[in-house]
Amino acid sequence: MKFRRNRQRENVDINLASLIDVVFVLLLFFVVTTTFTRETQLRVELPEATSAEQAPADQGKLVEITISAEGVYSVNNHLLPKSDLATLSEAIERESGGDNKLPLAISADGRTPHQAVVTAMDAAGKLGFSQLRMTTVEAAQGTP
């Protein structure tokens, strides 16, 4: 026997509008809560000089900036009363006589703060020095 169904089949539709709304809310949530900057810490190990290239003997004058471990400056063995950019610039200009073509050497202790070395380089750059040397001490052969 064949039974007839009087009811017609209902069309099954999935309501996509609510599904799209949920996906957009999730997308918005992830965009708002995600950070796009990656904060990293760099471990810096400063290299040692195992071989040093000897600088040629200068026929003329040399301006030498020496920086102690505490960040105290000395220009051509004259100790500066203050360790700031203005005092250092004045001392360099006085020792060079305004001649920025002279070679300039920076000797810094191994424990000198980086800011002190950068300040010395900044002072030399502002005065127009182009021949800049960083002096190093040759490492002992027995130490790694």
PDB file of C-alpha atoms in Angstrom, residues 20-79:
ATOM      1  CA  ILE A  20      27.713  36.062   9.792  1.00  0.00           C
ATOM      2  CA  ASP A  21      26.956  38.241  12.810  1.00  0.00           C
ATOM      3  CA  VAL A  22      28.609  35.739  15.144  1.00  0.00           C
ATOM      4  CA  VAL A  23      31.679  35.466  12.907  1.00  0.00           C
ATOM      5  CA  PHE A  24      32.050  39.260  12.776  1.00  0.00           C
ATOM      6  CA  VAL A  25      31.768  39.517  16.566  1.00  0.00           C
ATOM      7  CA  LEU A  26      34.492  36.887  16.971  1.00  0.00           C
ATOM      8  CA  LEU A  27      36.676  38.641  14.423  1.00  0.00           C
ATOM      9  CA  LEU A  28      36.206  41.956  16.196  1.00  0.00           C
ATOM     10  CA  PHE A  29      37.059  40.347  19.534  1.00  0.00           C
ATOM     11  CA  PHE A  30      40.318  38.881  18.207  1.00  0.00           C
ATOM     12  CA  VAL A  31      41.348  42.113  16.494  1.00  0.00           C
ATOM     13  CA  VAL A  32      40.759  44.178  19.622  1.00  0.00           C
ATOM     14  CA  THR A  33      42.509  41.794  22.014  1.00  0.00           C
ATOM     15  CA  THR A  34      45.527  40.938  19.848  1.00  0.00           C
ATOM     16  CA  THR A  35      48.727  42.908  20.290  1.00  0.00           C
ATOM     17  CA  PHE A  36      50.748  43.437  17.155  1.00  0.00           C
ATOM     18  CA  THR A  37      53.969  44.564  18.811  1.00  0.00           C
ATOM     19  CA  ARG A  38      56.354  41.926  19.954  1.00  0.00           C
ATOM     20  CA  GLU A  39      58.309  42.966  23.003  1.00  0.00           C
ATOM     21  CA  THR A  40      61.655  41.243  23.053  1.00  0.00           C
ATOM     22  CA  GLN A  41      64.775  41.635  25.076  1.00  0.00           C
ATOM     23  CA  LEU A  42      68.131  41.439  23.387  1.00  0.00           C
ATOM     24  CA  ARG A  43      71.079  39.994  25.193  1.00  0.00           C
ATOM     25  CA  VAL A  44      74.116  41.914  24.017  1.00  0.00           C
ATOM     26  CA  GLU A  45      77.564  40.478  24.471  1.00  0.00           C
ATOM     27  CA  LEU A  46      80.199  43.001  23.525  1.00  0.00           C
ATOM     28  CA  PRO A  47      83.129  41.536  21.557  1.00  0.00           C
ATOM     29  CA  GLU A  48      86.728  41.584  22.653  1.00  0.00           C
ATOM     30  CA  ALA A  49      89.521  42.700  20.369  1.00  0.00           C
ATOM     31  CA  THR A  50      91.841  39.758  19.769  1.00  0.00           C
ATOM     32  CA  SER A  51      94.050  41.616  17.333  1.00  0.00           C
ATOM     33  CA  ALA A  52      94.588  45.307  17.117  1.00  0.00           C
ATOM     34  CA  GLU A  53      95.567  47.238  14.022  1.00  0.00           C
ATOM     35  CA  GLN A  54      98.199  49.774  14.920  1.00  0.00           C
ATOM     36  CA  ALA A  55      97.266  53.291  13.920  1.00  0.00           C
ATOM     37  CA  PRO A  56      99.918  55.098  11.912  1.00  0.00           C
ATOM     38  CA  ALA A  57     101.931  57.643  13.837  1.00  0.00           C
ATOM     39  CA  ASP A  58     100.340  61.047  13.483  1.00  0.00           C
ATOM     40  CA  GLN A  59     102.579  63.822  12.278  1.00  0.00           C
ATOM     41  CA  GLY A  60     100.292  66.476  13.688  1.00  0.00           C
ATOM     42  CA  LYS A  61      98.113  67.029  16.673  1.00  0.00           C
ATOM     43  CA  LEU A  62      95.648  64.464  18.032  1.00  0.00           C
ATOM     44  CA  VAL A  63      92.567  65.090  20.149  1.00  0.00           C
ATOM     45  CA  GLU A  64      92.101  62.230  22.608  1.00  0.00           C
ATOM     46  CA  ILE A  65      88.977  61.810  24.732  1.00  0.00           C
ATOM     47  CA  THR A  66      89.369  59.436  27.661  1.00  0.00           C
ATOM     48  CA  ILE A  67      86.288  58.209  29.541  1.00  0.00           C
ATOM     49  CA  SER A  68      86.571  56.518  32.934  1.00  0.00           C
ATOM     50  CA  ALA A  69      84.335  53.711  34.201  1.00  0.00           C
ATOM     51  CA  GLU A  70      82.243  56.306  36.051  1.00  0.00           C
ATOM     52  CA  GLY A  71      81.717  58.363  32.880  1.00  0.00           C
ATOM     53  CA  VAL A  72      84.191  61.144  33.741  1.00  0.00           C
ATOM     54  CA  TYR A  73      85.728  62.789  30.653  1.00  0.00           C
ATOM     55  CA  SER A  74      89.292  63.850  30.034  1.00  0.00           C
ATOM     56  CA  VAL A  75      90.400  65.638  26.839  1.00  0.00           C
ATOM     57  CA  ASN A  76      94.137  65.396  26.085  1.00  0.00           C
ATOM     58  CA  ASN A  77      94.792  64.505  29.747  1.00  0.00           C
ATOM     59  CA  HIS A  78      92.857  67.547  31.041  1.00  0.00           C
ATOM     60  CA  LEU A  79      90.136  66.379  33.430  1.00  0.00           C
TER      61      LEU A  79
END
